[in-house]
Short mmCIF file of C-alpha atoms in Angstrom, two decimals:
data_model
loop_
_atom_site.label_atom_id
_atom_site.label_comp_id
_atom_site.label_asym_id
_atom_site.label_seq_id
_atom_site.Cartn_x
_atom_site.Cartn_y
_atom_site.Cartn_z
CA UNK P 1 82.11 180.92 61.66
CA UNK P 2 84.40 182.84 63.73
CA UNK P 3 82.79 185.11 66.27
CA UNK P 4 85.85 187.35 66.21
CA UNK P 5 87.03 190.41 63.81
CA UNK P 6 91.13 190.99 63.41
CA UNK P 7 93.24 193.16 60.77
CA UNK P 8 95.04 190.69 58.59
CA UNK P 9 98.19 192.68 59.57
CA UNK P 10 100.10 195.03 61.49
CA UNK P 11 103.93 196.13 62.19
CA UNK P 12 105.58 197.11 65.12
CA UNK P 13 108.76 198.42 66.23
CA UNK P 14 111.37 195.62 68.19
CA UNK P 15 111.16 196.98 71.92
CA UNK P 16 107.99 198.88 71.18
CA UNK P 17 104.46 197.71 72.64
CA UNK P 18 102.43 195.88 70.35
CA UNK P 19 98.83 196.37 70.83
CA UNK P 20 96.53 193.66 68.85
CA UNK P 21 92.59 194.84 68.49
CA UNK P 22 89.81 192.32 68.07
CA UNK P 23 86.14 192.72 67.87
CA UNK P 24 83.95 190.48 69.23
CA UNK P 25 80.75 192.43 69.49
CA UNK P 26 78.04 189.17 69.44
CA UNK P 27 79.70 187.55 72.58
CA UNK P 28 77.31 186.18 75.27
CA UNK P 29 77.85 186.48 79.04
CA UNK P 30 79.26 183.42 79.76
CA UNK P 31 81.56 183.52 76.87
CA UNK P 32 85.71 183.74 77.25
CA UNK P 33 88.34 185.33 75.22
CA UNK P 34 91.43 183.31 74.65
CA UNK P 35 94.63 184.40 72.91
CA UNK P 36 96.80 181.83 71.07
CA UNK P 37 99.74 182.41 68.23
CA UNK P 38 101.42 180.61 65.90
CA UNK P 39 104.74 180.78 65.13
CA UNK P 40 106.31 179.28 61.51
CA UNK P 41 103.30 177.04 61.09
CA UNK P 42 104.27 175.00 64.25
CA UNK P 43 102.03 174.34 66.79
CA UNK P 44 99.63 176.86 68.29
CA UNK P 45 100.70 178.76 71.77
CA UNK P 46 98.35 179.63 74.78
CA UNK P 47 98.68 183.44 75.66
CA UNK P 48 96.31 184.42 78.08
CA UNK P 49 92.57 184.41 78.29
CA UNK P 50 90.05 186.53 80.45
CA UNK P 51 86.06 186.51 80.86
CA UNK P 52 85.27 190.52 82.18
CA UNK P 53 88.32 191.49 84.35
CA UNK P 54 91.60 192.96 82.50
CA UNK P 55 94.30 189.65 82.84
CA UNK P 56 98.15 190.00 82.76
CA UNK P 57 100.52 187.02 82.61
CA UNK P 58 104.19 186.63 81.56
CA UNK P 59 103.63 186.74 78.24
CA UNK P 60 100.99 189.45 77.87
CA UNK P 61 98.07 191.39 78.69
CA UNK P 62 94.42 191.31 78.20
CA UNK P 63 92.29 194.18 78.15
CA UNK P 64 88.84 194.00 77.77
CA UNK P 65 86.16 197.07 77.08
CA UNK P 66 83.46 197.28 79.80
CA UNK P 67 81.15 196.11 77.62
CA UNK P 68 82.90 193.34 76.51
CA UNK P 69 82.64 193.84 72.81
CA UNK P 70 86.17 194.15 72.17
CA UNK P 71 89.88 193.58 73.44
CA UNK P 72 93.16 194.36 72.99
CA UNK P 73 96.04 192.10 73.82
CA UNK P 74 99.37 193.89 74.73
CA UNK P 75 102.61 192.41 74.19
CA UNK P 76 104.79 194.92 76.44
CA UNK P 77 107.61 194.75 74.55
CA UNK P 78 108.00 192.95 71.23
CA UNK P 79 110.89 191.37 69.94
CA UNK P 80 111.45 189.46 66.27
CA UNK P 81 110.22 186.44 68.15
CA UNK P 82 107.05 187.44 68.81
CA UNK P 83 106.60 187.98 64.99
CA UNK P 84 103.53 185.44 64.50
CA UNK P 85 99.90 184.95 63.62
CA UNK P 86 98.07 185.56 66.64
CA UNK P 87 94.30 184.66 66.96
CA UNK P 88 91.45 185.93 69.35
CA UNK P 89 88.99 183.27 70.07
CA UNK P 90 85.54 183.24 71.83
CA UNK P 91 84.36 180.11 73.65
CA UNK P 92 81.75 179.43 76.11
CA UNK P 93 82.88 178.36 79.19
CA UNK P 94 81.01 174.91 78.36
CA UNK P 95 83.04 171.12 78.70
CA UNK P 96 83.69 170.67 75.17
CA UNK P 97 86.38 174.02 74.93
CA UNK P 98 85.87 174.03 70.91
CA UNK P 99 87.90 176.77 69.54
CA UNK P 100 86.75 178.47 66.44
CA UNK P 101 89.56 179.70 64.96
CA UNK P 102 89.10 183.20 62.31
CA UNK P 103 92.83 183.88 60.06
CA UNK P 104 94.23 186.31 62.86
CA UNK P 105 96.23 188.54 62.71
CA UNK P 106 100.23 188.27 61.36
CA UNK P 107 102.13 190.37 63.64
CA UNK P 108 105.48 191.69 61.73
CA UNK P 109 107.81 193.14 64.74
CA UNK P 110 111.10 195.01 62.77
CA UNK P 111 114.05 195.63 63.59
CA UNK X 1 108.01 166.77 79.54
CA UNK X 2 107.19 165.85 76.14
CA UNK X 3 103.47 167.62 76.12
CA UNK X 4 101.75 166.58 72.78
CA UNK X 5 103.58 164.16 70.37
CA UNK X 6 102.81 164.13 67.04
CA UNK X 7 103.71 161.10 64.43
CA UNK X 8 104.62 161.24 61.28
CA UNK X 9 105.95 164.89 60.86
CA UNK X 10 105.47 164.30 57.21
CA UNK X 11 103.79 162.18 54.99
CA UNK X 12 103.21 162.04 51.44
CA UNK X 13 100.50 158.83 50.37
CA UNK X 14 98.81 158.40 47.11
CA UNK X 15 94.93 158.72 46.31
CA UNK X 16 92.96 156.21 47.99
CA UNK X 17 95.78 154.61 50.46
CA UNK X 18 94.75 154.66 54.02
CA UNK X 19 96.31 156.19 56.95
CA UNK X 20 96.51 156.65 60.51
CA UNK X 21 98.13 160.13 62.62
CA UNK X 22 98.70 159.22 66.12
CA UNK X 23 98.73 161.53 69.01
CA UNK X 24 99.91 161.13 72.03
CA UNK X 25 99.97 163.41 75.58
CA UNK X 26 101.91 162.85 78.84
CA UNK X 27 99.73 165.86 80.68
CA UNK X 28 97.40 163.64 82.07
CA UNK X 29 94.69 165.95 80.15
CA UNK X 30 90.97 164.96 79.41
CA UNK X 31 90.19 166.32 76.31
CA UNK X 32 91.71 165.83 72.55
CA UNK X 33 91.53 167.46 69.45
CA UNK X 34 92.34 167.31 65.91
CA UNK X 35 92.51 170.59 63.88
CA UNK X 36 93.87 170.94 59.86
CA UNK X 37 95.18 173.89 58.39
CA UNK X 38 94.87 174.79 55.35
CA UNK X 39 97.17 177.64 53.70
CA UNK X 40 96.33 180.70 54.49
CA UNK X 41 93.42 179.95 56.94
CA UNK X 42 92.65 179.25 60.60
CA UNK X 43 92.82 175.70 62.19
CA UNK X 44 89.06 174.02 61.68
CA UNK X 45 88.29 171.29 63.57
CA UNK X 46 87.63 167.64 62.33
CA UNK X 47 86.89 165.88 65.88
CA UNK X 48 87.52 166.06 69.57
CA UNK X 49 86.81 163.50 72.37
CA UNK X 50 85.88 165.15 75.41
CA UNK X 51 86.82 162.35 77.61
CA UNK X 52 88.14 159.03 77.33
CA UNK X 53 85.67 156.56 76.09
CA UNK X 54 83.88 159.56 73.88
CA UNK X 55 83.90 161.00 70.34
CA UNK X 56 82.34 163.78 68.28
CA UNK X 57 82.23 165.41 65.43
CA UNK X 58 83.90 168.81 64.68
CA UNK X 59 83.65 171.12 62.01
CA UNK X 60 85.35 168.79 59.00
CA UNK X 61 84.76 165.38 59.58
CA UNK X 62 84.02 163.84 56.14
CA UNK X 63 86.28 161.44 55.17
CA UNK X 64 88.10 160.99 59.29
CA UNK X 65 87.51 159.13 61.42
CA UNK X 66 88.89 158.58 65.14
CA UNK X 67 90.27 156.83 68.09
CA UNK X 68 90.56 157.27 71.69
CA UNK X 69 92.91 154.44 72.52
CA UNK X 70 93.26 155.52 76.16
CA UNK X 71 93.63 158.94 77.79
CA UNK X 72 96.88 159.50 76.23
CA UNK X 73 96.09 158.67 72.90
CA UNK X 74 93.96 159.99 70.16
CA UNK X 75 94.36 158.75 66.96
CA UNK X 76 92.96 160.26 63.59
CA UNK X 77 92.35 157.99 60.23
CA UNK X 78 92.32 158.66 56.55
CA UNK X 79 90.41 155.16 54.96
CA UNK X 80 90.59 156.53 51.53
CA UNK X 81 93.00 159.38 51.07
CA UNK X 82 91.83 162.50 48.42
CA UNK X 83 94.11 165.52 47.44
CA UNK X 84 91.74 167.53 49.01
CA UNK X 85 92.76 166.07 52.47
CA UNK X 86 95.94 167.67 52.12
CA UNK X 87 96.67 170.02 55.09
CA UNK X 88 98.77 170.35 58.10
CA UNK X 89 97.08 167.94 61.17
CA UNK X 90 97.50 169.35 64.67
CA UNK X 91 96.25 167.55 67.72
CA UNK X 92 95.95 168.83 71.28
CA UNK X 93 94.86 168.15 74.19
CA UNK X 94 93.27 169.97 77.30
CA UNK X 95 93.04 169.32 80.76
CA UNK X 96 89.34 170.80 82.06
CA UNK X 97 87.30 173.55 82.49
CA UNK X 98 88.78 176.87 81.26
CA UNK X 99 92.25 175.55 80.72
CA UNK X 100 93.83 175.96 77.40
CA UNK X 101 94.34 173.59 74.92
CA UNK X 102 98.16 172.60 74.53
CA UNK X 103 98.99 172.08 71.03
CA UNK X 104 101.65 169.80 69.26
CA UNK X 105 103.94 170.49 66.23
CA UNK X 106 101.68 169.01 63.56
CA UNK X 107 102.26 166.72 60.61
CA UNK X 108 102.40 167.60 57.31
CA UNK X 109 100.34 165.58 54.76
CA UNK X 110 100.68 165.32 51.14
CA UNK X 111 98.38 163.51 49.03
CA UNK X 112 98.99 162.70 45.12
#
């Protein structure tokens, strides 16, 4: 099962931030949160990914509560392109990388 | 830079034919994957081979099975194909440690 929690849904507003929560309140020390979306059913897409530390990247940023039992991920400013399922994932920082994928959370940016 | 390849796109077999999705990366990456998705739901994954040479078992691996043909390709095998094996395949690949898996575009199966 999915060690993650994520609303089915949200909207935001085209040129607003978009700021997706996810709960991951059972997560271990040595375990990693990754970001990835999908787009139309294609392929998943790496966002970003961070252990403790808040991480920014082109794309987006990662924020992380002290305790580590939740993020946020922070798309500065959306556009109808960035309208997409996007999934928070916990893996350990083991060899094997399995990702555990939950249903995520579909991202409507409008116009 | 092609990244991960995916062939067939689509497919549509018949009950109990056979088939084989091949996968192939040009990143020089370790590790391979292959996820389905079914409507509605997160990928879930079937098997992965950690390094050339080695296989294992995923989440869903009744009725797959696999092939790591060298470190560029992995491919995944359907000896009796059911309805219920209908889904969308991806395969990725990943290069080590905390690097991300790189996905490709999937292929779309169809069984009668």
């Amino acid at each position: 099962d999915a060690k993650t929690t994520q609303p089915p849904s949200m909207d935001c507003a085209e040129g607003r931030a978009a700021n997706l929560p996810c709960n991951h309140s059972t997560i271990s020390g040595n375990e990693y949160v990754y970001w990835y979306r999908q787009i139309h059913s294609q392929g998943p897409q790496y966002i970003i990914h961070g252990l403790k530390n808040n991480e920014t990247n082109e794309m987006a940023s990662l924020i992380i509560t002290e305790d580590r039992k939740s993020s946020t991920l922070i798309l500065p400013h959306a556009t109808l392109r960035d309208t997409a399922v996007y999934y928070c994932i916990v893996r350990d920082g083991g060899a094997t990388n399995k990702l555990i994928f939950g249903t995520g959370t579909l991202l409507a940016v409008q116009p | 830079n092609a990244g991960v390849t995916q062939t067939p796109k689509f497919q549509v077999l018949k009950t109990g034919q056979s088939m084989t999705l091949q996968c192939a990366q040009d990143m020089n990456h370790n590790s391979m994957y292959w996820y389905r998705q079914d409507p509605g739901m997160g990928l879930r994954l079937i098997y992965y081979s950690a390094s050339e040479g080695t296989t294992d078992k995923g989440e869903v691996p009744n009725g797959y099975n696999v092939s790591r043909l060298n470190k560029r390709e992995f491919s995944l095998r359907l000896e009796s194909a059911a309805p219920s094996q209908t889904s969308v395949y991806f395969c990725a690949s990943r290069l080590t440690g905390l690097q991300p898996q790189h996905f490709g575009d999937g292929t779309r199966l169809s069984i009668l």
